[in-house]
XYZ file of C-alpha atoms in Angstrom:
669
model
C 13.346 8.971 27.515
C 12.454 11.288 30.382
C 10.833 14.009 28.269
C 7.960 14.362 25.862
C 9.252 15.429 22.475
C 7.141 17.536 20.155
C 8.527 18.074 16.712
C 8.424 18.311 12.948
C 10.537 17.447 9.943
C 12.314 20.533 8.600
C 13.900 20.927 5.159
C 15.895 24.133 4.857
C 16.908 22.963 1.361
C 13.388 23.609 0.086
C 12.819 26.925 1.848
C 13.532 30.591 1.076
C 16.864 31.598 2.605
C 15.347 34.069 5.046
C 12.846 31.594 6.539
C 15.109 29.830 9.033
C 15.088 32.513 11.744
C 11.356 33.148 11.269
C 10.573 29.425 11.395
C 12.568 28.926 14.574
C 10.752 31.812 16.241
C 7.432 30.200 15.274
C 8.661 26.784 16.432
C 9.445 28.177 19.871
C 6.000 29.738 19.943
C 4.506 26.349 18.990
C 6.408 24.451 21.655
C 8.491 22.474 19.164
C 11.533 21.012 20.921
C 12.904 18.630 18.254
C 13.288 18.596 14.463
C 14.265 15.895 11.975
C 16.513 16.870 9.086
C 18.590 15.557 6.166
C 17.073 12.136 5.441
C 15.911 12.917 1.909
C 18.522 15.243 0.413
C 21.511 13.178 -0.728
C 21.700 15.186 -3.959
C 21.993 18.428 -1.958
C 24.705 16.987 0.267
C 26.635 15.481 -2.648
C 25.688 17.344 -5.860
C 28.440 15.518 -7.745
C 30.452 12.483 -6.753
C 32.941 13.444 -4.073
C 31.748 17.082 -3.878
C 30.000 17.888 -0.594
C 27.777 20.752 0.493
C 26.868 20.951 4.186
C 25.562 24.506 4.117
C 21.939 23.686 4.968
C 22.800 21.120 7.620
C 25.345 23.341 9.339
C 23.137 26.404 9.507
C 20.138 24.450 10.758
C 22.196 22.683 13.421
C 23.689 25.961 14.662
C 20.378 27.823 14.628
C 18.439 25.051 16.352
C 21.091 24.683 19.026
C 21.013 28.406 19.735
C 17.229 28.147 20.093
C 17.353 25.112 22.394
C 15.719 22.812 19.845
C 17.152 19.299 19.548
C 17.938 17.705 16.186
C 17.630 14.165 14.811
C 19.681 13.604 11.659
C 18.684 10.979 9.124
C 21.049 9.081 6.878
C 20.178 10.359 3.373
C 20.089 7.028 1.567
C 16.474 6.474 0.567
C 16.509 8.865 -2.407
C 19.517 8.534 -4.715
C 21.051 11.456 -6.677
C 20.736 11.562 -10.460
C 24.491 11.394 -11.038
C 24.664 8.061 -9.209
C 21.823 6.574 -11.241
C 23.431 7.823 -14.471
C 26.851 6.410 -13.592
C 25.572 3.109 -12.153
C 22.086 2.381 -13.508
C 22.295 -1.125 -12.048
C 21.673 0.328 -8.582
C 18.024 0.932 -9.532
C 15.814 -1.851 -8.240
C 14.331 -4.507 -10.504
C 10.768 -5.593 -9.734
C 8.410 -7.967 -11.555
C 7.601 -4.999 -13.802
C 11.238 -4.548 -14.814
C 13.985 -2.211 -13.698
C 12.709 1.023 -12.222
C 13.453 4.318 -13.952
C 14.979 7.264 -12.148
C 12.661 9.825 -10.569
C 10.775 8.551 -7.505
C 12.354 7.880 -4.124
C 12.962 4.354 -2.788
C 13.936 2.847 -6.133
C 17.354 1.566 -5.101
C 18.493 -2.026 -4.814
C 19.482 -2.234 -1.151
C 21.545 -5.415 -1.682
C 23.447 -4.105 -4.700
C 27.130 -3.816 -3.655
C 27.663 -0.682 -5.748
C 24.768 1.065 -4.026
C 26.055 -0.085 -0.643
C 29.507 1.354 -1.415
C 28.137 4.786 -2.271
C 25.633 4.719 0.586
C 28.358 3.927 3.095
C 30.476 6.769 1.770
C 27.756 9.408 2.151
C 26.809 8.121 5.617
C 30.411 8.237 6.817
C 31.046 11.637 5.262
C 27.942 13.111 6.885
C 28.621 11.511 10.252
C 32.236 12.647 10.308
C 31.156 16.203 9.555
C 28.409 16.565 12.180
C 29.203 13.970 14.834
C 30.358 16.427 17.500
C 27.586 18.972 17.119
C 25.825 19.463 20.472
C 22.347 19.912 18.913
C 22.147 16.274 17.800
C 20.325 13.904 20.159
C 19.963 10.953 17.809
C 20.165 9.417 14.377
C 17.481 8.049 12.084
C 18.482 5.226 9.742
C 17.231 5.733 6.184
C 13.461 6.295 5.871
C 10.531 3.864 5.845
C 12.879 1.182 4.513
C 11.449 -1.813 2.658
C 12.731 -4.264 0.059
C 10.847 -2.415 -2.667
C 9.706 -5.680 -4.296
C 13.292 -6.397 -5.303
C 13.653 -9.443 -7.602
C 16.991 -8.378 -9.061
C 20.120 -10.439 -9.596
C 21.670 -9.873 -6.187
C 18.429 -10.582 -4.330
C 17.798 -13.785 -6.300
C 21.383 -15.008 -5.964
C 21.369 -14.356 -2.232
C 18.113 -16.246 -1.863
C 19.551 -19.312 -3.607
C 22.653 -19.139 -1.388
C 20.450 -19.062 1.689
C 18.624 -22.191 0.526
C 21.895 -23.989 -0.194
C 23.007 -23.232 3.360
C 19.742 -24.629 4.737
C 19.324 -27.630 2.434
C 22.154 -30.057 1.821
C 19.800 -32.054 -0.366
C 17.711 -30.719 -3.236
C 15.440 -33.715 -2.710
C 14.520 -32.314 0.688
C 13.866 -28.861 -0.786
C 11.674 -30.367 -3.505
C 9.769 -32.339 -0.879
C 9.273 -29.433 1.553
C 8.128 -27.050 -1.185
C 6.155 -29.535 -3.281
C 8.149 -28.678 -6.389
C 7.218 -31.846 -8.279
C 3.941 -30.107 -9.115
C 3.762 -28.895 -12.742
C 7.398 -29.947 -13.271
C 8.710 -27.227 -10.955
C 11.217 -29.713 -9.548
C 14.803 -28.404 -9.235
C 17.569 -30.976 -9.657
C 20.585 -28.692 -9.926
C 21.401 -25.527 -8.021
C 22.748 -24.104 -11.283
C 19.297 -24.504 -12.832
C 17.513 -22.664 -10.024
C 14.912 -20.498 -11.789
C 13.996 -16.908 -11.082
C 11.209 -16.926 -8.510
C 9.413 -13.756 -9.605
C 6.812 -15.704 -11.607
C 6.606 -18.832 -9.488
C 3.257 -20.545 -9.023
C 4.559 -22.323 -5.930
C 3.412 -20.619 -2.721
C 6.126 -22.304 -0.645
C 8.876 -20.889 -2.837
C 7.181 -17.484 -3.111
C 6.776 -17.193 0.662
C 10.349 -18.336 1.325
C 11.572 -15.635 -1.074
C 9.378 -13.030 0.634
C 10.844 -14.013 3.998
C 14.361 -13.669 2.538
C 13.502 -10.209 1.133
C 12.418 -9.092 4.599
C 15.623 -10.479 6.082
C 17.585 -8.221 3.749
C 15.773 -5.181 5.144
C 16.736 -6.323 8.641
C 20.351 -6.767 7.545
C 20.419 -3.426 5.710
C 19.226 -1.443 8.735
C 21.643 -3.333 11.009
C 24.457 -2.496 8.544
C 23.578 1.195 8.676
C 23.278 1.112 12.467
C 26.744 -0.376 12.787
C 28.235 2.436 10.691
C 26.353 5.163 12.561
C 27.407 3.830 15.961
C 31.067 4.210 14.997
C 30.485 7.973 15.153
C 27.553 8.424 17.553
C 28.160 9.585 21.103
C 27.036 7.283 23.941
C 24.067 9.470 24.915
C 22.698 9.583 21.364
C 20.084 7.104 20.167
C 19.636 5.254 16.890
C 16.098 4.933 15.569
C 14.144 4.308 12.375
C 10.685 5.260 11.172
C 8.844 2.052 10.314
C 5.633 2.307 8.361
C 2.643 0.056 7.693
C 0.706 -1.331 4.763
C -0.517 1.727 2.859
C -4.101 2.133 1.653
C -4.056 5.892 1.386
C -3.184 5.838 5.110
C -1.577 3.401 7.565
C -3.761 0.303 7.421
C -2.129 -2.848 8.756
C 0.924 -5.030 9.297
C 3.768 -4.143 6.916
C 4.289 -7.074 4.495
C 7.731 -5.927 3.262
C 9.482 -5.638 6.640
C 9.665 -7.818 9.729
C 9.434 -4.976 12.223
C 10.309 -7.201 15.178
C 13.530 -8.459 13.607
C 14.590 -5.142 12.101
C 14.028 -3.240 15.357
C 16.775 -5.207 17.096
C 19.313 -2.825 15.560
C 17.639 0.213 17.158
C 17.858 1.857 20.554
C 14.355 3.308 20.289
C 11.641 2.143 17.913
C 10.141 4.791 15.658
C 7.061 4.806 13.470
C 5.114 6.814 10.911
C 1.343 6.732 11.489
C -1.123 8.369 9.128
C -4.873 8.004 9.366
C -8.167 9.177 7.914
C -9.339 12.491 9.306
C -12.370 14.736 9.609
C -15.513 12.596 10.078
C -13.477 9.430 9.384
C -11.087 9.925 12.328
C -11.398 6.966 14.715
C -8.025 6.553 16.456
C -7.853 2.913 15.390
C -4.692 3.368 13.311
C -3.005 5.212 16.184
C -3.915 2.331 18.513
C -2.699 -0.596 16.414
C 0.380 1.321 15.187
C 1.303 2.134 18.740
C 0.701 -1.408 19.977
C 3.004 -2.851 17.324
C 5.740 -0.257 17.800
C 5.568 -0.478 21.597
C 6.199 -4.213 21.313
C 9.342 -3.834 19.197
C 11.507 -2.906 22.185
C 9.899 -4.894 24.976
C 7.012 -2.540 25.755
C 9.165 0.591 25.949
C 8.044 3.983 24.733
C 8.559 4.831 21.084
C 8.774 7.812 18.748
C 6.072 8.868 16.317
C 8.555 10.332 13.842
C 5.897 11.198 11.303
C 2.207 11.893 11.536
C -0.027 14.389 9.819
C -0.680 17.980 10.740
C -2.761 19.069 7.751
C -1.579 16.604 5.092
C -3.903 15.859 2.179
C -6.851 18.140 1.525
C -9.223 15.492 2.924
C -7.138 15.356 6.104
C -7.349 19.031 7.125
C -8.352 18.460 10.747
C -11.580 19.651 12.277
C -11.105 21.867 15.348
C -9.936 19.731 18.268
C -8.750 16.786 16.181
C -5.043 17.646 16.250
C -5.091 17.656 20.075
C -7.083 14.438 20.115
C -4.554 12.781 17.816
C -1.502 13.994 19.730
C -2.726 12.746 23.103
C -3.917 9.496 21.508
C -0.312 8.846 20.486
C 0.831 9.539 24.048
C -1.882 7.230 25.406
C -0.570 4.486 23.119
C 2.945 4.845 24.562
C 4.617 7.469 22.373
C 7.204 9.789 23.921
C 7.502 11.843 20.727
C 4.899 13.250 18.365
C 6.497 14.741 15.260
C 4.705 16.075 12.211
C 5.563 15.596 8.597
C 6.291 18.340 8.171
C 6.788 21.904 9.463
C 6.203 23.784 6.234
C 4.343 23.057 3.006
C 6.355 22.438 -0.159
C 5.719 24.716 -3.105
C 6.424 22.340 -5.969
C 7.263 18.718 -6.866
C 5.537 15.485 -5.854
C 4.273 16.350 -2.364
C 3.072 19.892 -3.039
C -0.373 19.058 -1.674
C 0.793 17.146 1.388
C 0.666 20.160 3.663
C 2.711 20.651 6.787
C 1.910 22.431 10.012
C 2.247 25.738 8.179
C 0.432 26.305 4.906
C 2.116 27.505 1.724
C 2.018 31.121 2.911
C 4.017 30.237 6.086
C 1.531 32.166 8.235
C -0.236 31.170 11.412
C -3.377 29.139 10.774
C -6.024 27.339 12.831
C -4.140 24.027 12.804
C -0.937 25.756 13.892
C -2.795 27.534 16.693
C -4.089 24.206 17.973
C -0.584 22.761 17.705
C 0.672 25.539 19.958
C -1.779 24.476 22.686
C -0.450 20.907 22.397
C 3.133 22.138 22.686
C 2.304 24.100 25.823
C 0.517 21.113 27.395
C 3.357 18.741 26.478
C 5.871 21.058 28.138
C 3.722 21.481 31.245
C 2.697 17.839 31.618
C 5.907 16.160 30.514
C 6.841 15.066 34.072
C 3.509 13.240 34.348
C 3.078 11.927 30.777
C 6.603 10.969 29.696
C 7.471 7.309 30.165
C 3.916 6.010 30.481
C 3.676 2.216 30.639
C 0.730 0.006 29.757
C -0.333 -2.936 31.938
C -2.361 -4.912 29.422
C -3.321 -8.552 29.915
C -4.673 -9.164 26.398
C -2.399 -9.846 23.421
C -2.953 -10.200 19.685
C -0.573 -12.364 17.637
C 0.608 -11.152 14.221
C 2.816 -13.083 11.852
C 4.446 -12.039 8.565
C 4.761 -15.644 7.359
C 1.061 -16.273 7.905
C 0.319 -13.043 6.024
C 2.396 -14.140 3.021
C 0.801 -17.559 2.939
C -2.807 -16.450 3.331
C -2.378 -13.814 0.639
C -1.176 -16.542 -1.726
C -4.573 -18.229 -1.306
C -7.092 -15.405 -0.918
C -10.595 -16.761 -0.367
C -12.994 -16.397 -3.272
C -12.736 -13.048 -5.033
C -10.978 -11.283 -2.141
C -8.368 -8.766 -3.286
C -5.333 -7.123 -1.755
C -3.863 -7.939 1.622
C -6.700 -10.038 3.031
C -4.629 -10.881 6.131
C -4.712 -7.230 7.145
C -8.459 -7.087 6.522
C -8.820 -9.874 9.081
C -6.255 -8.417 11.494
C -8.014 -5.066 11.476
C -11.424 -6.666 12.028
C -10.243 -8.393 15.214
C -8.146 -5.478 16.450
C -10.821 -2.876 15.783
C -13.518 -4.938 17.477
C -11.566 -4.886 20.724
C -10.564 -1.244 20.282
C -14.203 -0.216 19.876
C -15.027 -2.131 23.055
C -12.191 -0.389 24.949
C -10.085 -3.516 25.350
C -6.487 -2.324 25.417
C -4.063 -4.887 24.046
C -0.451 -5.611 23.222
C 0.577 -6.950 19.829
C 3.099 -9.798 19.816
C 4.786 -11.862 17.107
C 5.496 -15.051 19.047
C 4.091 -17.124 21.861
C 6.628 -18.021 24.537
C 7.003 -18.197 28.314
C 6.506 -14.436 28.591
C 3.065 -14.801 26.986
C 1.816 -16.454 30.156
C 1.394 -12.984 31.692
C -1.556 -12.398 29.366
C -4.963 -13.672 30.410
C -6.283 -13.730 26.847
C -4.739 -14.200 23.411
C -6.231 -13.345 20.008
C -4.921 -15.384 17.044
C -6.319 -14.216 13.696
C -5.657 -16.220 10.504
C -2.433 -17.983 11.529
C -2.429 -19.849 8.224
C 1.265 -20.848 8.153
C 3.132 -21.777 11.309
C 5.659 -24.374 12.384
C 4.730 -27.105 14.824
C 6.579 -25.354 17.625
C 4.448 -22.211 17.512
C 1.211 -24.200 17.466
C 2.380 -26.348 20.367
C 3.271 -23.191 22.319
C -0.238 -21.834 21.730
C -1.668 -25.114 23.018
C 0.608 -24.961 26.045
C -0.410 -21.351 26.759
C -4.046 -22.489 26.847
C -3.305 -25.613 28.860
C -1.552 -23.544 31.520
C -4.591 -21.322 32.045
C -4.684 -18.889 29.137
C -7.774 -18.202 27.076
C -7.439 -17.942 23.318
C -9.755 -16.695 20.585
C -8.509 -18.421 17.434
C -9.656 -17.394 13.984
C -10.371 -19.479 10.903
C -7.512 -20.720 8.687
C -5.225 -21.004 11.716
C -2.906 -24.020 11.926
C -3.737 -25.152 8.393
C -0.242 -25.274 6.863
C 3.306 -25.635 8.119
C 6.114 -23.078 7.905
C 6.695 -24.052 4.267
C 3.027 -23.388 3.404
C 2.489 -27.129 3.027
C -1.003 -28.132 4.146
C -0.975 -30.484 7.087
C -2.358 -33.963 6.524
C -3.523 -34.164 10.126
C -6.931 -33.212 11.456
C -7.582 -29.530 10.891
C -7.008 -27.016 12.421
C -3.732 -28.863 12.664
C -2.068 -29.178 16.021
C -4.513 -26.589 17.396
C -7.360 -29.103 17.224
C -6.102 -30.568 20.516
C -6.780 -27.368 22.444
C -9.756 -26.230 20.389
C -11.634 -29.541 20.536
C -12.976 -29.137 17.015
C -12.228 -30.519 13.560
C -13.220 -30.002 9.947
C -12.334 -31.408 6.551
C -14.594 -29.265 4.370
C -14.950 -25.552 3.878
C -16.784 -23.284 1.499
C -17.423 -19.658 0.665
C -20.353 -18.016 2.410
C -23.240 -17.198 0.106
C -26.270 -15.839 1.913
C -25.035 -17.626 5.021
C -25.681 -16.340 8.499
C -25.024 -17.649 11.985
C -27.370 -18.252 14.887
C -26.494 -18.324 18.563
C -26.592 -21.515 20.606
C -26.101 -19.760 23.935
C -27.932 -16.841 25.620
C -24.585 -15.035 25.995
C -24.535 -14.260 22.260
C -27.011 -12.123 20.377
C -27.035 -12.841 16.645
C -30.228 -11.110 15.663
C -28.127 -8.484 13.874
C -24.590 -8.426 12.442
C -24.846 -12.176 11.884
C -23.439 -12.618 8.387
C -20.768 -15.265 7.873
C -18.159 -13.400 5.857
C -15.180 -14.380 3.663
C -14.840 -18.085 4.586
C -16.785 -20.948 6.177
C -15.225 -23.937 7.874
C -17.774 -26.688 8.510
C -16.884 -27.452 12.115
C -17.580 -30.654 14.031
C -17.138 -30.280 17.798
C -15.471 -33.067 19.747
C -17.337 -34.550 22.758
C -17.363 -31.973 25.531
C -16.821 -29.024 23.186
C -19.577 -26.410 23.363
C -21.173 -25.062 20.189
C -21.549 -21.282 20.459
C -22.692 -20.500 16.915
C -24.198 -22.590 14.154
C -24.570 -21.769 10.488
C -28.032 -20.706 9.360
C -28.096 -22.184 5.869
C -30.233 -24.912 4.259
C -27.202 -27.061 3.414
C -24.846 -26.317 6.331
C -27.068 -25.994 9.397
C -25.718 -29.162 11.008
C -22.259 -27.623 11.327
C -20.912 -25.420 14.076
C -19.580 -21.963 13.191
C -17.869 -21.223 16.535
C -16.993 -23.519 19.425
C -15.521 -23.333 22.890
C -13.509 -26.019 24.646
C -11.768 -26.360 27.980
C -8.185 -27.551 27.668
C -6.114 -28.103 30.782
C -6.614 -25.023 32.937
C -7.527 -22.785 30.010
C -10.101 -22.340 27.291
C -10.040 -22.075 23.499
C -12.696 -20.431 21.359
C -12.472 -21.257 17.657
C -14.298 -19.289 14.934
C -14.700 -20.839 11.482
C -15.662 -17.652 9.606
C -15.029 -13.898 9.697
C -17.500 -12.343 12.147
C -18.726 -8.763 12.311
C -16.911 -6.597 14.863
C -19.820 -6.608 17.326
C -19.962 -10.393 17.245
C -16.205 -10.611 17.806
C -16.696 -8.467 20.903
C -19.415 -10.801 22.145
C -17.251 -13.860 21.523
C -14.365 -12.252 23.388
C -16.682 -11.439 26.304
C -17.853 -15.055 26.338
C -14.279 -16.307 26.312
C -13.155 -14.051 29.163
C -16.235 -14.275 31.362
C -15.410 -14.350 35.067
C -11.994 -12.835 34.358
C -10.994 -9.490 35.807
C -9.105 -7.953 32.902
C -6.851 -4.936 33.432
C -7.210 -4.372 29.693
C -10.934 -3.730 30.013
C -10.358 -0.174 31.100
C -13.921 1.074 30.912
C -17.587 0.427 30.387
C -17.558 3.019 27.628
C -17.805 2.050 23.975
C -16.591 3.813 20.859
C -16.776 6.756 20.108
C -15.778 7.182 23.757
C -12.300 5.642 23.879
C -10.326 5.293 27.067
C -6.859 4.108 27.977
C -5.174 3.745 31.372
C -1.392 3.732 31.815
C 0.993 4.114 34.734
C 3.529 6.928 34.881
C 7.045 6.929 36.279
C 5.719 8.065 39.676
C 3.487 5.003 39.846
C 0.273 6.948 39.374
C -2.468 5.929 36.978
C -3.168 8.231 34.044
C -6.629 7.820 32.494
C -7.233 9.184 29.009
C -10.778 9.683 27.760
C -11.275 10.606 24.095
C -14.416 11.608 22.255
C -13.925 10.352 18.714
C -17.025 12.017 17.336
C -18.325 15.368 16.208
C -21.127 15.238 18.801
C -21.010 16.145 22.455
C -20.965 13.066 24.678
C -22.497 12.976 28.152
C -21.340 10.295 30.560
C -20.117 9.930 34.129
C -16.578 9.938 35.466
C -15.330 6.402 36.049
C -12.450 7.517 38.218
C -11.623 10.249 40.721
C -8.590 12.475 40.461
C -7.206 15.600 38.871
C -8.059 16.413 35.272
C -4.629 17.475 34.067
C -5.605 19.699 31.155
C -7.975 21.873 33.190
C -6.607 21.314 36.708
C -10.087 20.500 38.032
C -10.709 17.890 40.701
C -13.083 15.109 39.659
C -15.078 12.680 41.775
C -16.140 9.193 40.794
C -19.610 9.124 39.270
C -19.963 12.831 38.645
C -21.537 13.907 35.325
C -18.966 14.385 32.610
C -19.385 16.060 29.255
C -16.928 15.874 26.389
C -17.277 18.282 23.524
C -16.755 17.156 19.935
C -13.241 15.676 19.490
C -12.292 16.505 23.088
C -9.828 14.708 25.340
C -9.663 14.595 29.137
C -6.711 13.245 31.135
C -7.249 12.242 34.763
C -4.442 11.430 37.202
C -5.491 9.148 40.042
């Protein structure tokens, strides 16, 4: 896209009748140039089966067009009307806790043919009604779609069909999944049991992969319908989300974003994050890196992020600007708030929008207006920014499923994301910009360094490709548990860490949980006097001849074993870590791995809370962002010369530079 979009979700259905004209006047004052509508109001569009009401959509479309504000329309399928649930209760999803009861959103069975029939009808009816309206620039499929932990009849039956297509022999299935254990063997397809209570990780992970495939198919099905009506210049997008821990935390376990995004023209995302003194920018960075990767490094839309949001999110002065430009620095070409107004009753009453409940101007709105003005002024320079990173981090949904089946010790929740965030955040804090990838292939050779956290389940091909990447000159930092099991979560009988032991030059056959275990450095390049706890897991590593020991365990029983090693393999180098290090130690290990390399991704000598990113704009010029993610003034020196775009001042290299609390500077060089 050639423009920067600045927007908000808008729900005329929830608002007093007279607000539309007043809201549009305020939107123009704010600099809003796009709104999202319609994705959550099926019951308003179709109050009874076959009866349609387009009043709110029509008046918003007409009013926005008159005001020069573009519109994205969402298909309204993620919240079903009460009449549909009453007439066809089987469309409500069944989880391990039983069939869901009507009330919340996202409780439908997306593979249920009855639901699909009604969903298709409302999509087609809506599209036919609005398809020619000139205000519409694009279409959003559904909303934060997932499989909703569906273990219902249609999901189970489809899973069994998929296995029958893959396996001509049940003997092979029993062998691959280890189903002889505890008499879980299946000797007739007709006797295939429900998998919701399985104790077999192979079967559970295969079912999880199938559930994700249904999300991919569902979004592709919607996209195909929408494109029958969409005009050539209109885009199709979707707002992916992430694992939720009160905010966006990590890789989404219920969707394969990379597969599902193939149906889209532009990737979209919802990113929410802690605020006030907890605002770090880390969620914006990893969310952007994932979403940027979904369409080959192209720009993406932030379709939802917070303006005020929860009470604990009300932003400190300066934070809204910091957040908005952080999204742009991560590759976003749209920043859109959920939502414009605050709702006066129902579930999300206290998830506030840009305007508070009184609809009046407030401090957050005033700051938003400065962002809108800057977006409009700087759009030619900041739209279409491209990153030139040479560091990549590998994520993998199958490895996530498998590792979470076997959480170490008393670990709870999505431990894969705990590990992913530790590695990602360590590099973020050290101002190492990176791309996030979900495979290693010939294109990966453009990266000088690769981070591989907790790749617990992987087929031989992926592990061989990682080895080949290293052999051909790449450098890889590989975390514990990697290479341990195959794609069916069957532990390899070969030397661990599986096929990766060839490149890593290390092996182990025993592991334990760290209890009062620390690590000590075996090289002057590492400083382990602080932040030296061995966390979560300990692999007792034995280096092969020629492999260098970087860290050793400091423990009365395990001191003979290495904790981290480094080996040359072909033209490259592999660094293997047998435990979960502290972020500062991860940074040191990465520095050791990439010594003597000139990394484009190392954009600065600054460290968090000073965060910097450098991208190239469509004119070929470098745009340097410098963010102060703290409530204290920061004094430093300018690392580059050029024009500071927000103030218009000329800067020289090395001159003193002060950033106020939560301030951003943008330098064009």
